[in-house]
Structure formats: C-alpha cells, structure tokens
Amino acid sequence: MATILLAEDEAVLRMLICDTLEDEGHKLDVACDGEEALHKIEQRNFDLVILDYMMPKLTGLDVLKMIKQMPDKTHTKVLILSAKSQCTDQEIMRAAGADDFIPKPFSPLELARKVEEMLA
C-alpha cells in the first residue's frame, strides 16, 4: 500500500481524487494549500506527492522546487495536476523536477492509471 500526499485546494476535486485512489488501496494524506503540503512533506516521507499547480500560499511549482532542494526528498516522485497545460508550462514543471503531469480536467481512471504507473 503506497502512501500518497494530495495537495489540492478544491474540496470537491480533493474528495474525488481521494475516493478514487483509496478505492485502489492507497493511503492518502491531504493538504488544502501549498504551505500545508510543504509542512507535511517535511514531517514524513511519501511514495508519491500529487500537487495542484495553482494553490494558495505556495503554488505546486513552489512546493516542487522546495522538495527537490531537500536532500532526503530528492527522489520523492511528484505528479502535477494543472489547468495550465501548454507545452511551455509542462516543460517548466518537468525542468523543476516533476516526474509527470496530468492536465485538468482529467478522468479519475486516467489519474488512477498514472499513479499505478508511477508507483510501479
């Protein structure tokens, strides 16, 4: 069973993602903004961190950059969810260390497949 941190500020989407991934057998922790996500990441290790790109306090990109600067977290896998899906946005996220990217809107099944692929 993988431990996943989901950082998503939209409550309905957060609930949908949690339900989908918990049905797949994963244990989820949630954060409602980038600052809360960063605090949780500093406190424990996750198999995967799913970050919304546009969040209050700290963006997903900000959190991603900070994760990659933490010596004990550099190998943490990060999946970015974003409505900003232009090629340049994706290139920026990958250059910052994102392992993968899913554009919003997305299907829950697509997300579940991507998570399984990343955790394999």
Coordinates of C-alpha atoms in Angstrom, one line a residue:
M1 CA 0.0 0.0 0.0
A2 CA 1.5 3.3 -1.1
T3 CA 1.3 6.5 1.0
I4 CA 0.3 9.5 -1.1
L5 CA 0.1 13.2 -0.3
L6 CA -2.5 15.0 -2.3
A7 CA -2.3 18.8 -2.3
E8 CA -5.4 20.3 -3.9
D9 CA -7.3 23.4 -2.8
E10 CA -10.7 22.5 -4.5
A11 CA -12.6 20.4 -1.9
V12 CA -14.8 18.5 -4.4
L13 CA -11.8 17.6 -6.6
R14 CA -9.8 16.6 -3.5
M15 CA -12.7 14.3 -2.3
L16 CA -13.0 12.7 -5.8
I17 CA -9.3 12.0 -6.0
C18 CA -9.1 10.6 -2.5
D19 CA -12.1 8.3 -3.2
T20 CA -10.6 7.1 -6.4
L21 CA -7.1 6.4 -5.0
E22 CA -8.4 4.9 -1.7
D23 CA -10.5 2.5 -3.8
E24 CA -7.3 1.4 -5.4
G25 CA -5.9 0.6 -2.0
H26 CA -3.7 3.6 -1.4
K27 CA -3.4 5.5 1.9
L28 CA -3.8 9.3 1.4
D29 CA -3.0 12.3 3.4
V30 CA -4.3 15.7 2.2
A31 CA -3.3 19.3 2.2
C32 CA -5.5 22.2 1.2
D33 CA -2.7 24.6 0.1
G34 CA 0.9 24.6 -0.7
E35 CA 2.1 25.7 2.7
E36 CA 0.3 22.8 4.4
A37 CA 1.7 20.4 1.8
L38 CA 5.2 21.5 2.4
H39 CA 4.8 21.2 6.2
K40 CA 3.6 17.6 5.8
I41 CA 6.4 16.7 3.3
E42 CA 9.0 18.0 5.9
Q43 CA 7.4 15.8 8.6
R44 CA 7.3 12.4 6.8
N45 CA 8.1 10.5 3.6
F46 CA 5.5 9.8 0.9
D47 CA 5.8 7.4 -2.0
L48 CA 4.1 10.0 -4.2
V49 CA 3.2 13.6 -3.9
I50 CA 0.3 14.9 -6.1
L51 CA 0.4 18.7 -6.4
D52 CA -2.2 21.0 -7.9
Y53 CA -0.3 23.7 -9.8
M54 CA -2.4 26.6 -8.7
M55 CA -2.9 26.7 -4.9
P56 CA -3.0 29.4 -2.3
K57 CA 0.0 30.4 -0.2
L58 CA 2.5 28.3 -2.3
T59 CA 2.0 27.0 -5.8
G60 CA 2.6 23.4 -6.7
L61 CA 5.6 24.6 -8.6
D62 CA 7.0 26.3 -5.5
V63 CA 6.4 23.2 -3.4
L64 CA 8.0 21.0 -6.1
K65 CA 11.2 23.2 -6.2
M66 CA 11.4 23.0 -2.4
I67 CA 11.0 19.2 -2.3
K68 CA 13.9 18.9 -4.8
Q69 CA 16.1 21.0 -2.6
M70 CA 15.6 18.7 0.4
P71 CA 18.5 16.2 0.5
D72 CA 16.3 13.4 1.9
K73 CA 13.4 14.1 -0.5
T74 CA 15.1 14.4 -3.9
H75 CA 13.8 11.0 -5.0
T76 CA 10.2 11.7 -4.0
K77 CA 8.0 11.2 -7.0
V78 CA 5.8 14.2 -7.9
L79 CA 2.8 14.3 -10.1
I80 CA 1.4 17.7 -11.1
L81 CA -2.2 18.4 -11.8
S82 CA -2.9 21.6 -13.7
A83 CA -5.2 23.5 -15.9
K84 CA -2.1 25.2 -17.2
S85 CA -1.4 22.6 -19.9
Q86 CA 0.6 24.5 -22.5
C87 CA 3.8 22.8 -23.6
T88 CA 5.9 25.5 -22.0
D89 CA 4.1 25.1 -18.7
Q90 CA 4.8 21.3 -18.8
E91 CA 8.4 22.0 -19.7
I92 CA 8.8 24.3 -16.7
M93 CA 7.3 21.7 -14.4
R94 CA 9.5 18.9 -15.7
A95 CA 12.6 21.1 -15.5
A96 CA 11.8 21.8 -11.9
G97 CA 11.7 18.1 -11.2
A98 CA 8.1 16.9 -11.8
D99 CA 8.0 13.2 -12.7
D100 CA 4.8 13.6 -14.6
F101 CA 1.9 15.9 -15.4
I102 CA -1.9 15.5 -15.9
P103 CA -3.8 18.3 -17.4
K104 CA -7.2 19.3 -15.9
P105 CA -9.9 18.3 -16.4
F106 CA -8.9 14.6 -16.2
S107 CA -10.8 11.4 -15.6
P108 CA -10.4 9.6 -12.3
L109 CA -9.5 6.4 -14.2
E110 CA -6.7 8.3 -16.0
L111 CA -5.3 9.5 -12.7
A112 CA -5.5 6.0 -11.1
R113 CA -3.6 4.6 -14.1
K114 CA -0.9 7.3 -13.9
V115 CA -0.5 6.8 -10.2
E116 CA -0.1 3.0 -10.6
E117 CA 2.4 3.6 -13.4
M118 CA 4.4 6.0 -11.3
L119 CA 4.4 3.6 -8.2
A120 CA 5.4 0.5 -10.2

